[in-house]
Amino acid sequence: MNTAAGGDPVVVGPVSAAPHVSPHDIADGICVHQIGGGLGNQLFEYAAGFAQSRRLGCPLYIDVSAFCSYAQRSFEIDTLGLPGTLVNLDYPRQAADGSVGLRHRVAAAMPPLARLRISRSPVFRPASREVDPSIDAITPGTTLSGYFQSPRYFADHADELFGILDSAFARARRDGPALPSDFLAVHIRRGDYLQARNRGIHGLARPGYFRAALQRVAGLPSTQVLFTDSPELLAPDFDFLADAEIYDPELAMGPVTTLAAMAAGHGMVMSNSSFSWWAAWVMSRRDPSCPVVAPRPWHDAGHAATDLLLPQWLTLDKRL
């Protein structure tokens, strides 16, 4: 078993190698049901479980069963050396004599979270998009399911989590393209946000938002490095970034190295993306004086994300 310096098991992949377990097998710890999403969402889900396992002094399990059939995204955080153990929640398993009853066969066809519900194992889901403080009443044996997009879910253990991520990002940057010694990270998220369903939920941070951020915020580094999933879509609306260096994602060897590069900046203009958020959070923990600009509203669907953005970050209307 891989372990961290402190003796914790370390999350490693691939997901196909994660042992199949039932809720009974992990009743001594906290389990995070990875419901999907990209690297940023995976980190939020992980962070909530990490904080609860530390609060309770119990093992942390990461259920990756959803990624065994999730074609849109890959499980990414296994390369970061995070404390925890990968499992594949597979309820219910066959009986000791090898028989599989009707209830078992029905459950086997259900999504992982539905299997947990019929197993009568405790599952915690936030009551809304806002922070649900009742998470601090859960006990070992509980599985967390949700996006948990707020630093308040791991505030008491933020220093430890930052130390782990900062070290992991430093390792990841060794394999990525060279970066300027002092630069402003500009993250322009497009990609799947252009799909009709996602655009209706998230909305896009428009060119005017990025232009305003660069014009109005004092103290931003003069060297700009542009991080984007759609460089071919930026001209001519982003001509004011013509002198920016474009960080080539094909040379970055994946999302982890790209996120690590973004976090190495000395200032940031964010998109309304959890990927942006984690780069800005690590940057701000490393040096609180780094200027960060965040877009509002975070979601076009109406969620203000007041629990998400740090108080020292400047916010500008993303619809400019």
mmCIF file with all atom_site columns, N, CA and C in Angstrom, residues 15 21 23 26 29-38 41-50 52 59-70 75 77 85-91 110-117 121-126 135 138 141-148:
data_model
loop_
_atom_site.group_PDB
_atom_site.id
_atom_site.type_symbol
_atom_site.label_atom_id
_atom_site.label_alt_id
_atom_site.label_comp_id
_atom_site.label_asym_id
_atom_site.label_entity_id
_atom_site.label_seq_id
_atom_site.pdbx_PDB_ins_code
_atom_site.Cartn_x
_atom_site.Cartn_y
_atom_site.Cartn_z
_atom_site.occupancy
_atom_site.B_iso_or_equiv
_atom_site.pdbx_formal_charge
_atom_site.auth_seq_id
_atom_site.auth_comp_id
_atom_site.auth_asym_id
_atom_site.auth_atom_id
_atom_site.pdbx_PDB_model_num
ATOM 1   N N  . VAL A 1 15  ? -8.513  3.676  -11.561 1.00 0.00 ? 15  VAL A N  1
ATOM 2   C CA . VAL A 1 15  ? -9.757  3.369  -10.855 1.00 0.00 ? 15  VAL A CA 1
ATOM 3   C C  . VAL A 1 15  ? -10.146 1.910  -11.031 1.00 0.00 ? 15  VAL A C  1
ATOM 4   N N  . VAL A 1 21  ? -15.778 -3.114 -2.662  1.00 0.00 ? 21  VAL A N  1
ATOM 5   C CA . VAL A 1 21  ? -16.132 -3.246 -1.251  1.00 0.00 ? 21  VAL A CA 1
ATOM 6   C C  . VAL A 1 21  ? -17.616 -2.937 -1.082  1.00 0.00 ? 21  VAL A C  1
ATOM 7   N N  . PRO A 1 23  ? -20.541 -1.166 1.756   1.00 0.00 ? 23  PRO A N  1
ATOM 8   C CA . PRO A 1 23  ? -20.518 -0.156 2.821   1.00 0.00 ? 23  PRO A CA 1
ATOM 9   C C  . PRO A 1 23  ? -20.056 -0.717 4.162   1.00 0.00 ? 23  PRO A C  1
ATOM 10  N N  . ILE A 1 26  ? -16.269 -0.384 4.876   1.00 0.00 ? 26  ILE A N  1
ATOM 11  C CA . ILE A 1 26  ? -15.660 0.927  5.098   1.00 0.00 ? 26  ILE A CA 1
ATOM 12  C C  . ILE A 1 26  ? -16.370 1.673  6.231   1.00 0.00 ? 26  ILE A C  1
ATOM 13  N N  . GLY A 1 29  ? -14.690 4.482  8.534   1.00 0.00 ? 29  GLY A N  1
ATOM 14  C CA . GLY A 1 29  ? -14.177 5.759  8.049   1.00 0.00 ? 29  GLY A CA 1
ATOM 15  C C  . GLY A 1 29  ? -15.225 6.605  7.363   1.00 0.00 ? 29  GLY A C  1
ATOM 16  N N  . ILE A 1 30  ? -14.759 7.659  6.723   1.00 0.00 ? 30  ILE A N  1
ATOM 17  C CA . ILE A 1 30  ? -15.594 8.533  5.894   1.00 0.00 ? 30  ILE A CA 1
ATOM 18  C C  . ILE A 1 30  ? -15.297 8.199  4.444   1.00 0.00 ? 30  ILE A C  1
ATOM 19  N N  . CYS A 1 31  ? -16.352 8.112  3.647   1.00 0.00 ? 31  CYS A N  1
ATOM 20  C CA . CYS A 1 31  ? -16.195 7.810  2.238   1.00 0.00 ? 31  CYS A CA 1
ATOM 21  C C  . CYS A 1 31  ? -16.727 8.970  1.413   1.00 0.00 ? 31  CYS A C  1
ATOM 22  N N  . VAL A 1 32  ? -16.005 9.328  0.364   1.00 0.00 ? 32  VAL A N  1
ATOM 23  C CA . VAL A 1 32  ? -16.448 10.352 -0.572  1.00 0.00 ? 32  VAL A CA 1
ATOM 24  C C  . VAL A 1 32  ? -16.892 9.648  -1.837  1.00 0.00 ? 32  VAL A C  1
ATOM 25  N N  . HIS A 1 33  ? -18.167 9.802  -2.173  1.00 0.00 ? 33  HIS A N  1
ATOM 26  C CA . HIS A 1 33  ? -18.684 9.246  -3.428  1.00 0.00 ? 33  HIS A CA 1
ATOM 27  C C  . HIS A 1 33  ? -18.390 10.245 -4.532  1.00 0.00 ? 33  HIS A C  1
ATOM 28  N N  . GLN A 1 34  ? -17.387 9.950  -5.355  1.00 0.00 ? 34  GLN A N  1
ATOM 29  C CA . GLN A 1 34  ? -17.002 10.864 -6.431  1.00 0.00 ? 34  GLN A CA 1
ATOM 30  C C  . GLN A 1 34  ? -18.069 10.837 -7.518  1.00 0.00 ? 34  GLN A C  1
ATOM 31  N N  . ILE A 1 35  ? -18.895 11.887 -7.548  1.00 0.00 ? 35  ILE A N  1
ATOM 32  C CA . ILE A 1 35  ? -20.040 11.882 -8.441  1.00 0.00 ? 35  ILE A CA 1
ATOM 33  C C  . ILE A 1 35  ? -19.683 12.329 -9.841  1.00 0.00 ? 35  ILE A C  1
ATOM 34  N N  . GLY A 1 36  ? -18.438 12.661 -10.076 1.00 0.00 ? 36  GLY A N  1
ATOM 35  C CA . GLY A 1 36  ? -18.026 13.035 -11.417 1.00 0.00 ? 36  GLY A CA 1
ATOM 36  C C  . GLY A 1 36  ? -17.499 14.450 -11.463 1.00 0.00 ? 36  GLY A C  1
ATOM 37  N N  . GLY A 1 37  ? -17.477 14.994 -12.684 1.00 0.00 ? 37  GLY A N  1
ATOM 38  C CA . GLY A 1 37  ? -16.929 16.326 -12.869 1.00 0.00 ? 37  GLY A CA 1
ATOM 39  C C  . GLY A 1 37  ? -15.444 16.261 -13.129 1.00 0.00 ? 37  GLY A C  1
ATOM 40  N N  . GLY A 1 38  ? -14.883 17.430 -13.419 1.00 0.00 ? 38  GLY A N  1
ATOM 41  C CA . GLY A 1 38  ? -13.465 17.518 -13.695 1.00 0.00 ? 38  GLY A CA 1
ATOM 42  C C  . GLY A 1 38  ? -12.630 17.653 -12.440 1.00 0.00 ? 38  GLY A C  1
ATOM 43  N N  . ASN A 1 41  ? -13.913 19.996 -9.462  1.00 0.00 ? 41  ASN A N  1
ATOM 44  C CA . ASN A 1 41  ? -14.997 19.419 -8.679  1.00 0.00 ? 41  ASN A CA 1
ATOM 45  C C  . ASN A 1 41  ? -14.517 18.244 -7.846  1.00 0.00 ? 41  ASN A C  1
ATOM 46  N N  . GLN A 1 42  ? -13.641 17.435 -8.420  1.00 0.00 ? 42  GLN A N  1
ATOM 47  C CA . GLN A 1 42  ? -13.106 16.299 -7.663  1.00 0.00 ? 42  GLN A CA 1
ATOM 48  C C  . GLN A 1 42  ? -12.370 16.779 -6.411  1.00 0.00 ? 42  GLN A C  1
ATOM 49  N N  . LEU A 1 43  ? -11.646 17.881 -6.526  1.00 0.00 ? 43  LEU A N  1
ATOM 50  C CA . LEU A 1 43  ? -10.920 18.401 -5.370  1.00 0.00 ? 43  LEU A CA 1
ATOM 51  C C  . LEU A 1 43  ? -11.866 18.922 -4.303  1.00 0.00 ? 43  LEU A C  1
ATOM 52  N N  . PHE A 1 44  ? -12.961 19.576 -4.680  1.00 0.00 ? 44  PHE A N  1
ATOM 53  C CA . PHE A 1 44  ? -13.933 20.022 -3.685  1.00 0.00 ? 44  PHE A CA 1
ATOM 54  C C  . PHE A 1 44  ? -14.546 18.834 -2.952  1.00 0.00 ? 44  PHE A C  1
ATOM 55  N N  . GLU A 1 45  ? -14.915 17.807 -3.695  1.00 0.00 ? 45  GLU A N  1
ATOM 56  C CA . GLU A 1 45  ? -15.498 16.617 -3.073  1.00 0.00 ? 45  GLU A CA 1
ATOM 57  C C  . GLU A 1 45  ? -14.489 15.970 -2.128  1.00 0.00 ? 45  GLU A C  1
ATOM 58  N N  . TYR A 1 46  ? -13.260 15.876 -2.589  1.00 0.00 ? 46  TYR A N  1
ATOM 59  C CA . TYR A 1 46  ? -12.209 15.287 -1.756  1.00 0.00 ? 46  TYR A CA 1
ATOM 60  C C  . TYR A 1 46  ? -11.989 16.112 -0.491  1.00 0.00 ? 46  TYR A C  1
ATOM 61  N N  . ALA A 1 47  ? -11.910 17.435 -0.631  1.00 0.00 ? 47  ALA A N  1
ATOM 62  C CA . ALA A 1 47  ? -11.572 18.300 0.494   1.00 0.00 ? 47  ALA A CA 1
ATOM 63  C C  . ALA A 1 47  ? -12.590 18.173 1.626   1.00 0.00 ? 47  ALA A C  1
ATOM 64  N N  . ALA A 1 48  ? -13.868 18.058 1.281   1.00 0.00 ? 48  ALA A N  1
ATOM 65  C CA . ALA A 1 48  ? -14.891 17.897 2.318   1.00 0.00 ? 48  ALA A CA 1
ATOM 66  C C  . ALA A 1 48  ? -14.671 16.591 3.078   1.00 0.00 ? 48  ALA A C  1
ATOM 67  N N  . GLY A 1 49  ? -14.380 15.514 2.359   1.00 0.00 ? 49  GLY A N  1
ATOM 68  C CA . GLY A 1 49  ? -14.129 14.236 3.025   1.00 0.00 ? 49  GLY A CA 1
ATOM 69  C C  . GLY A 1 49  ? -12.850 14.248 3.830   1.00 0.00 ? 49  GLY A C  1
ATOM 70  N N  . PHE A 1 50  ? -11.817 14.891 3.292   1.00 0.00 ? 50  PHE A N  1
ATOM 71  C CA . PHE A 1 50  ? -10.544 15.002 4.005   1.00 0.00 ? 50  PHE A CA 1
ATOM 72  C C  . PHE A 1 50  ? -10.753 15.680 5.353   1.00 0.00 ? 50  PHE A C  1
ATOM 73  N N  . GLN A 1 52  ? -13.490 15.960 7.147   1.00 0.00 ? 52  GLN A N  1
ATOM 74  C CA . GLN A 1 52  ? -14.282 15.152 8.072   1.00 0.00 ? 52  GLN A CA 1
ATOM 75  C C  . GLN A 1 52  ? -13.492 13.969 8.614   1.00 0.00 ? 52  GLN A C  1
ATOM 76  N N  . PRO A 1 59  ? -10.187 6.741  8.882   1.00 0.00 ? 59  PRO A N  1
ATOM 77  C CA . PRO A 1 59  ? -9.713  6.615  7.499   1.00 0.00 ? 59  PRO A CA 1
ATOM 78  C C  . PRO A 1 59  ? -10.619 7.360  6.520   1.00 0.00 ? 59  PRO A C  1
ATOM 79  N N  . LEU A 1 60  ? -10.025 7.711  5.376   1.00 0.00 ? 60  LEU A N  1
ATOM 80  C CA . LEU A 1 60  ? -10.771 8.349  4.291   1.00 0.00 ? 60  LEU A CA 1
ATOM 81  C C  . LEU A 1 60  ? -10.749 7.418  3.092   1.00 0.00 ? 60  LEU A C  1
ATOM 82  N N  . TYR A 1 61  ? -11.942 7.126  2.576   1.00 0.00 ? 61  TYR A N  1
ATOM 83  C CA . TYR A 1 61  ? -12.091 6.294  1.392   1.00 0.00 ? 61  TYR A CA 1
ATOM 84  C C  . TYR A 1 61  ? -12.665 7.139  0.259   1.00 0.00 ? 61  TYR A C  1
ATOM 85  N N  . ILE A 1 62  ? -12.197 6.888  -0.953  1.00 0.00 ? 62  ILE A N  1
ATOM 86  C CA . ILE A 1 62  ? -12.670 7.612  -2.132  1.00 0.00 ? 62  ILE A CA 1
ATOM 87  C C  . ILE A 1 62  ? -13.338 6.602  -3.054  1.00 0.00 ? 62  ILE A C  1
ATOM 88  N N  . ASP A 1 63  ? -14.653 6.714  -3.189  1.00 0.00 ? 63  ASP A N  1
ATOM 89  C CA . ASP A 1 63  ? -15.399 5.809  -4.048  1.00 0.00 ? 63  ASP A CA 1
ATOM 90  C C  . ASP A 1 63  ? -15.312 6.292  -5.490  1.00 0.00 ? 63  ASP A C  1
ATOM 91  N N  . VAL A 1 64  ? -14.682 5.510  -6.342  1.00 0.00 ? 64  VAL A N  1
ATOM 92  C CA . VAL A 1 64  ? -14.506 5.895  -7.742  1.00 0.00 ? 64  VAL A CA 1
ATOM 93  C C  . VAL A 1 64  ? -15.388 5.075  -8.678  1.00 0.00 ? 64  VAL A C  1
ATOM 94  N N  . SER A 1 65  ? -16.420 4.437  -8.136  1.00 0.00 ? 65  SER A N  1
ATOM 95  C CA . SER A 1 65  ? -17.265 3.570  -8.961  1.00 0.00 ? 65  SER A CA 1
ATOM 96  C C  . SER A 1 65  ? -17.921 4.341  -10.092 1.00 0.00 ? 65  SER A C  1
ATOM 97  N N  . ALA A 1 66  ? -18.245 5.635  -9.867  1.00 0.00 ? 66  ALA A N  1
ATOM 98  C CA . ALA A 1 66  ? -18.894 6.419  -10.923 1.00 0.00 ? 66  ALA A CA 1
ATOM 99  C C  . ALA A 1 66  ? -17.995 6.567  -12.142 1.00 0.00 ? 66  ALA A C  1
ATOM 100 N N  . PHE A 1 67  ? -16.682 6.604  -11.941 1.00 0.00 ? 67  PHE A N  1
ATOM 101 C CA . PHE A 1 67  ? -15.758 6.823  -13.042 1.00 0.00 ? 67  PHE A CA 1
ATOM 102 C C  . PHE A 1 67  ? -15.518 5.569  -13.878 1.00 0.00 ? 67  PHE A C  1
ATOM 103 N N  . CYS A 1 68  ? -16.001 4.439  -13.399 1.00 0.00 ? 68  CYS A N  1
ATOM 104 C CA . CYS A 1 68  ? -15.853 3.224  -14.195 1.00 0.00 ? 68  CYS A CA 1
ATOM 105 C C  . CYS A 1 68  ? -16.761 3.245  -15.420 1.00 0.00 ? 68  CYS A C  1
ATOM 106 N N  . SER A 1 69  ? -17.791 4.108  -15.388 1.00 0.00 ? 69  SER A N  1
ATOM 107 C CA . SER A 1 69  ? -18.718 4.182  -16.521 1.00 0.00 ? 69  SER A CA 1
ATOM 108 C C  . SER A 1 69  ? -18.984 5.629  -16.938 1.00 0.00 ? 69  SER A C  1
ATOM 109 N N  . TYR A 1 70  ? -18.115 6.556  -16.521 1.00 0.00 ? 70  TYR A N  1
ATOM 110 C CA . TYR A 1 70  ? -18.307 7.984  -16.783 1.00 0.00 ? 70  TYR A CA 1
ATOM 111 C C  . TYR A 1 70  ? -17.366 8.389  -17.901 1.00 0.00 ? 70  TYR A C  1
ATOM 112 N N  . PHE A 1 75  ? -10.869 10.276 -13.694 1.00 0.00 ? 75  PHE A N  1
ATOM 113 C CA . PHE A 1 75  ? -10.482 10.519 -12.309 1.00 0.00 ? 75  PHE A CA 1
ATOM 114 C C  . PHE A 1 75  ? -9.060  11.075 -12.321 1.00 0.00 ? 75  PHE A C  1
ATOM 115 N N  . ILE A 1 77  ? -7.402  13.085 -9.507  1.00 0.00 ? 77  ILE A N  1
ATOM 116 C CA . ILE A 1 77  ? -6.653  13.446 -8.306  1.00 0.00 ? 77  ILE A CA 1
ATOM 117 C C  . ILE A 1 77  ? -5.740  12.329 -7.820  1.00 0.00 ? 77  ILE A C  1
ATOM 118 N N  . THR A 1 85  ? -7.791  6.251  0.452   1.00 0.00 ? 85  THR A N  1
ATOM 119 C CA . THR A 1 85  ? -7.746  4.936  -0.178  1.00 0.00 ? 85  THR A CA 1
ATOM 120 C C  . THR A 1 85  ? -8.857  4.839  -1.206  1.00 0.00 ? 85  THR A C  1
ATOM 121 N N  . LEU A 1 86  ? -8.504  4.457  -2.429  1.00 0.00 ? 86  LEU A N  1
ATOM 122 C CA . LEU A 1 86  ? -9.517  4.287  -3.471  1.00 0.00 ? 86  LEU A CA 1
ATOM 123 C C  . LEU A 1 86  ? -10.289 2.998  -3.252  1.00 0.00 ? 86  LEU A C  1
ATOM 124 N N  . VAL A 1 87  ? -11.609 3.087  -3.414  1.00 0.00 ? 87  VAL A N  1
ATOM 125 C CA . VAL A 1 87  ? -12.465 1.908  -3.355  1.00 0.00 ? 87  VAL A CA 1
ATOM 126 C C  . VAL A 1 87  ? -13.516 2.014  -4.447  1.00 0.00 ? 87  VAL A C  1
ATOM 127 N N  . ASN A 1 88  ? -14.100 0.892  -4.753  1.00 0.00 ? 88  ASN A N  1
ATOM 128 C CA . ASN A 1 88  ? -15.209 0.817  -5.693  1.00 0.00 ? 88  ASN A CA 1
ATOM 129 C C  . ASN A 1 88  ? -16.401 0.275  -4.907  1.00 0.00 ? 88  ASN A C  1
ATOM 130 N N  . LEU A 1 89  ? -17.290 1.177  -4.485  1.00 0.00 ? 89  LEU A N  1
ATOM 131 C CA . LEU A 1 89  ? -18.438 0.751  -3.695  1.00 0.00 ? 89  LEU A CA 1
ATOM 132 C C  . LEU A 1 89  ? -19.351 -0.100 -4.564  1.00 0.00 ? 89  LEU A C  1
ATOM 133 N N  . ASP A 1 90  ? -19.536 -1.313 -4.154  1.00 0.00 ? 90  ASP A N  1
ATOM 134 C CA . ASP A 1 90  ? -20.227 -2.297 -4.975  1.00 0.00 ? 90  ASP A CA 1
ATOM 135 C C  . ASP A 1 90  ? -21.241 -3.021 -4.107  1.00 0.00 ? 90  ASP A C  1
ATOM 136 N N  . TYR A 1 91  ? -22.343 -2.335 -3.794  1.00 0.00 ? 91  TYR A N  1
ATOM 137 C CA . TYR A 1 91  ? -23.357 -2.956 -2.942  1.00 0.00 ? 91  TYR A CA 1
ATOM 138 C C  . TYR A 1 91  ? -24.516 -3.425 -3.791  1.00 0.00 ? 91  TYR A C  1
ATOM 139 N N  . MET A 1 110 ? -28.360 -0.616 -10.300 1.00 0.00 ? 110 MET A N  1
ATOM 140 C CA . MET A 1 110 ? -28.620 0.756  -9.870  1.00 0.00 ? 110 MET A CA 1
ATOM 141 C C  . MET A 1 110 ? -27.348 1.590  -9.890  1.00 0.00 ? 110 MET A C  1
ATOM 142 N N  . PRO A 1 111 ? -27.490 2.922  -9.975  1.00 0.00 ? 111 PRO A N  1
ATOM 143 C CA . PRO A 1 111 ? -26.327 3.800  -9.784  1.00 0.00 ? 111 PRO A CA 1
ATOM 144 C C  . PRO A 1 111 ? -25.751 3.614  -8.386  1.00 0.00 ? 111 PRO A C  1
ATOM 145 N N  . PRO A 1 112 ? -24.467 3.932  -8.195  1.00 0.00 ? 112 PRO A N  1
ATOM 146 C CA . PRO A 1 112 ? -23.832 3.694  -6.888  1.00 0.00 ? 112 PRO A CA 1
ATOM 147 C C  . PRO A 1 112 ? -24.560 4.326  -5.718  1.00 0.00 ? 112 PRO A C  1
ATOM 148 N N  . LEU A 1 113 ? -25.036 5.583  -5.862  1.00 0.00 ? 113 LEU A N  1
ATOM 149 C CA . LEU A 1 113 ? -25.692 6.225  -4.735  1.00 0.00 ? 113 LEU A CA 1
ATOM 150 C C  . LEU A 1 113 ? -26.999 5.535  -4.382  1.00 0.00 ? 113 LEU A C  1
ATOM 151 N N  . ALA A 1 114 ? -27.726 5.050  -5.383  1.00 0.00 ? 114 ALA A N  1
ATOM 152 C CA . ALA A 1 114 ? -28.965 4.332  -5.109  1.00 0.00 ? 114 ALA A CA 1
ATOM 153 C C  . ALA A 1 114 ? -28.681 3.041  -4.350  1.00 0.00 ? 114 ALA A C  1
ATOM 154 N N  . ARG A 1 115 ? -27.581 2.380  -4.672  1.00 0.00 ? 115 ARG A N  1
ATOM 155 C CA . ARG A 1 115 ? -27.215 1.164  -3.938  1.00 0.00 ? 115 ARG A CA 1
ATOM 156 C C  . ARG A 1 115 ? -26.958 1.476  -2.472  1.00 0.00 ? 115 ARG A C  1
ATOM 157 N N  . LEU A 1 116 ? -26.300 2.625  -2.238  1.00 0.00 ? 116 LEU A N  1
ATOM 158 C CA . LEU A 1 116 ? -26.035 3.009  -0.853  1.00 0.00 ? 116 LEU A CA 1
ATOM 159 C C  . LEU A 1 116 ? -27.329 3.228  -0.090  1.00 0.00 ? 116 LEU A C  1
ATOM 160 N N  . ARG A 1 117 ? -28.308 3.850  -0.742  1.00 0.00 ? 117 ARG A N  1
ATOM 161 C CA . ARG A 1 117 ? -29.559 4.140  -0.048  1.00 0.00 ? 117 ARG A CA 1
ATOM 162 C C  . ARG A 1 117 ? -30.276 2.878  0.378   1.00 0.00 ? 117 ARG A C  1
ATOM 163 N N  . SER A 1 121 ? -26.979 2.433  4.607   1.00 0.00 ? 121 SER A N  1
ATOM 164 C CA . SER A 1 121 ? -25.784 3.092  5.102   1.00 0.00 ? 121 SER A CA 1
ATOM 165 C C  . SER A 1 121 ? -26.014 4.597  5.094   1.00 0.00 ? 121 SER A C  1
ATOM 166 N N  . PRO A 1 122 ? -25.487 5.319  6.073   1.00 0.00 ? 122 PRO A N  1
ATOM 167 C CA . PRO A 1 122 ? -25.728 6.771  6.119   1.00 0.00 ? 122 PRO A CA 1
ATOM 168 C C  . PRO A 1 122 ? -25.050 7.494  4.964   1.00 0.00 ? 122 PRO A C  1
ATOM 169 N N  . VAL A 1 123 ? -25.804 8.361  4.308   1.00 0.00 ? 123 VAL A N  1
ATOM 170 C CA . VAL A 1 123 ? -25.305 9.175  3.208   1.00 0.00 ? 123 VAL A CA 1
ATOM 171 C C  . VAL A 1 123 ? -25.608 10.625 3.532   1.00 0.00 ? 123 VAL A C  1
ATOM 172 N N  . PHE A 1 124 ? -24.605 11.484 3.444   1.00 0.00 ? 124 PHE A N  1
ATOM 173 C CA . PHE A 1 124 ? -24.815 12.920 3.684   1.00 0.00 ? 124 PHE A CA 1
ATOM 174 C C  . PHE A 1 124 ? -24.781 13.653 2.361   1.00 0.00 ? 124 PHE A C  1
ATOM 175 N N  . ARG A 1 125 ? -25.865 14.370 2.080   1.00 0.00 ? 125 ARG A N  1
ATOM 176 C CA . ARG A 1 125 ? -25.928 15.274 0.936   1.00 0.00 ? 125 ARG A CA 1
ATOM 177 C C  . ARG A 1 125 ? -26.293 16.653 1.456   1.00 0.00 ? 125 ARG A C  1
ATOM 178 N N  . PRO A 1 126 ? -25.595 17.711 1.027   1.00 0.00 ? 126 PRO A N  1
ATOM 179 C CA . PRO A 1 126 ? -25.961 19.061 1.476   1.00 0.00 ? 126 PRO A CA 1
ATOM 180 C C  . PRO A 1 126 ? -27.415 19.368 1.136   1.00 0.00 ? 126 PRO A C  1
ATOM 181 N N  . ILE A 1 135 ? -23.007 18.877 8.410   1.00 0.00 ? 135 ILE A N  1
ATOM 182 C CA . ILE A 1 135 ? -21.978 17.901 8.055   1.00 0.00 ? 135 ILE A CA 1
ATOM 183 C C  . ILE A 1 135 ? -21.100 17.576 9.264   1.00 0.00 ? 135 ILE A C  1
ATOM 184 N N  . ILE A 1 138 ? -21.874 14.270 11.301  1.00 0.00 ? 138 ILE A N  1
ATOM 185 C CA . ILE A 1 138 ? -21.792 12.920 10.756  1.00 0.00 ? 138 ILE A CA 1
ATOM 186 C C  . ILE A 1 138 ? -20.799 12.092 11.562  1.00 0.00 ? 138 ILE A C  1
ATOM 187 N N  . GLY A 1 141 ? -18.537 5.833  8.917   1.00 0.00 ? 141 GLY A N  1
ATOM 188 C CA . GLY A 1 141 ? -19.479 5.002  8.190   1.00 0.00 ? 141 GLY A CA 1
ATOM 189 C C  . GLY A 1 141 ? -20.329 5.784  7.219   1.00 0.00 ? 141 GLY A C  1
ATOM 190 N N  . THR A 1 142 ? -20.202 7.116  7.259   1.00 0.00 ? 142 THR A N  1
ATOM 191 C CA . THR A 1 142 ? -21.000 7.980  6.393   1.00 0.00 ? 142 THR A CA 1
ATOM 192 C C  . THR A 1 142 ? -20.314 8.174  5.044   1.00 0.00 ? 142 THR A C  1
ATOM 193 N N  . THR A 1 143 ? -21.111 8.179  3.989   1.00 0.00 ? 143 THR A N  1
ATOM 194 C CA . THR A 1 143 ? -20.623 8.506  2.654   1.00 0.00 ? 143 THR A CA 1
ATOM 195 C C  . THR A 1 143 ? -21.111 9.897  2.283   1.00 0.00 ? 143 THR A C  1
ATOM 196 N N  . LEU A 1 144 ? -20.207 10.737 1.801   1.00 0.00 ? 144 LEU A N  1
ATOM 197 C CA . LEU A 1 144 ? -20.549 12.085 1.353   1.00 0.00 ? 144 LEU A CA 1
ATOM 198 C C  . LEU A 1 144 ? -20.846 12.059 -0.143  1.00 0.00 ? 144 LEU A C  1
ATOM 199 N N  . SER A 1 145 ? -21.917 12.743 -0.536  1.00 0.00 ? 145 SER A N  1
ATOM 200 C CA . SER A 1 145 ? -22.266 12.822 -1.946  1.00 0.00 ? 145 SER A CA 1
ATOM 201 C C  . SER A 1 145 ? -22.734 14.234 -2.264  1.00 0.00 ? 145 SER A C  1
ATOM 202 N N  . GLY A 1 146 ? -21.998 14.942 -3.102  1.00 0.00 ? 146 GLY A N  1
ATOM 203 C CA . GLY A 1 146 ? -22.340 16.314 -3.441  1.00 0.00 ? 146 GLY A CA 1
ATOM 204 C C  . GLY A 1 146 ? -21.112 17.024 -3.967  1.00 0.00 ? 146 GLY A C  1
ATOM 205 N N  . TYR A 1 147 ? -21.285 18.280 -4.354  1.00 0.00 ? 147 TYR A N  1
ATOM 206 C CA . TYR A 1 147 ? -20.156 19.035 -4.903  1.00 0.00 ? 147 TYR A CA 1
ATOM 207 C C  . TYR A 1 147 ? -19.362 19.776 -3.826  1.00 0.00 ? 147 TYR A C  1
ATOM 208 N N  . PHE A 1 148 ? -19.979 20.188 -2.720  1.00 0.00 ? 148 PHE A N  1
ATOM 209 C CA . PHE A 1 148 ? -19.277 20.789 -1.580  1.00 0.00 ? 148 PHE A CA 1
ATOM 210 C C  . PHE A 1 148 ? -18.380 21.947 -2.006  1.00 0.00 ? 148 PHE A C  1
#
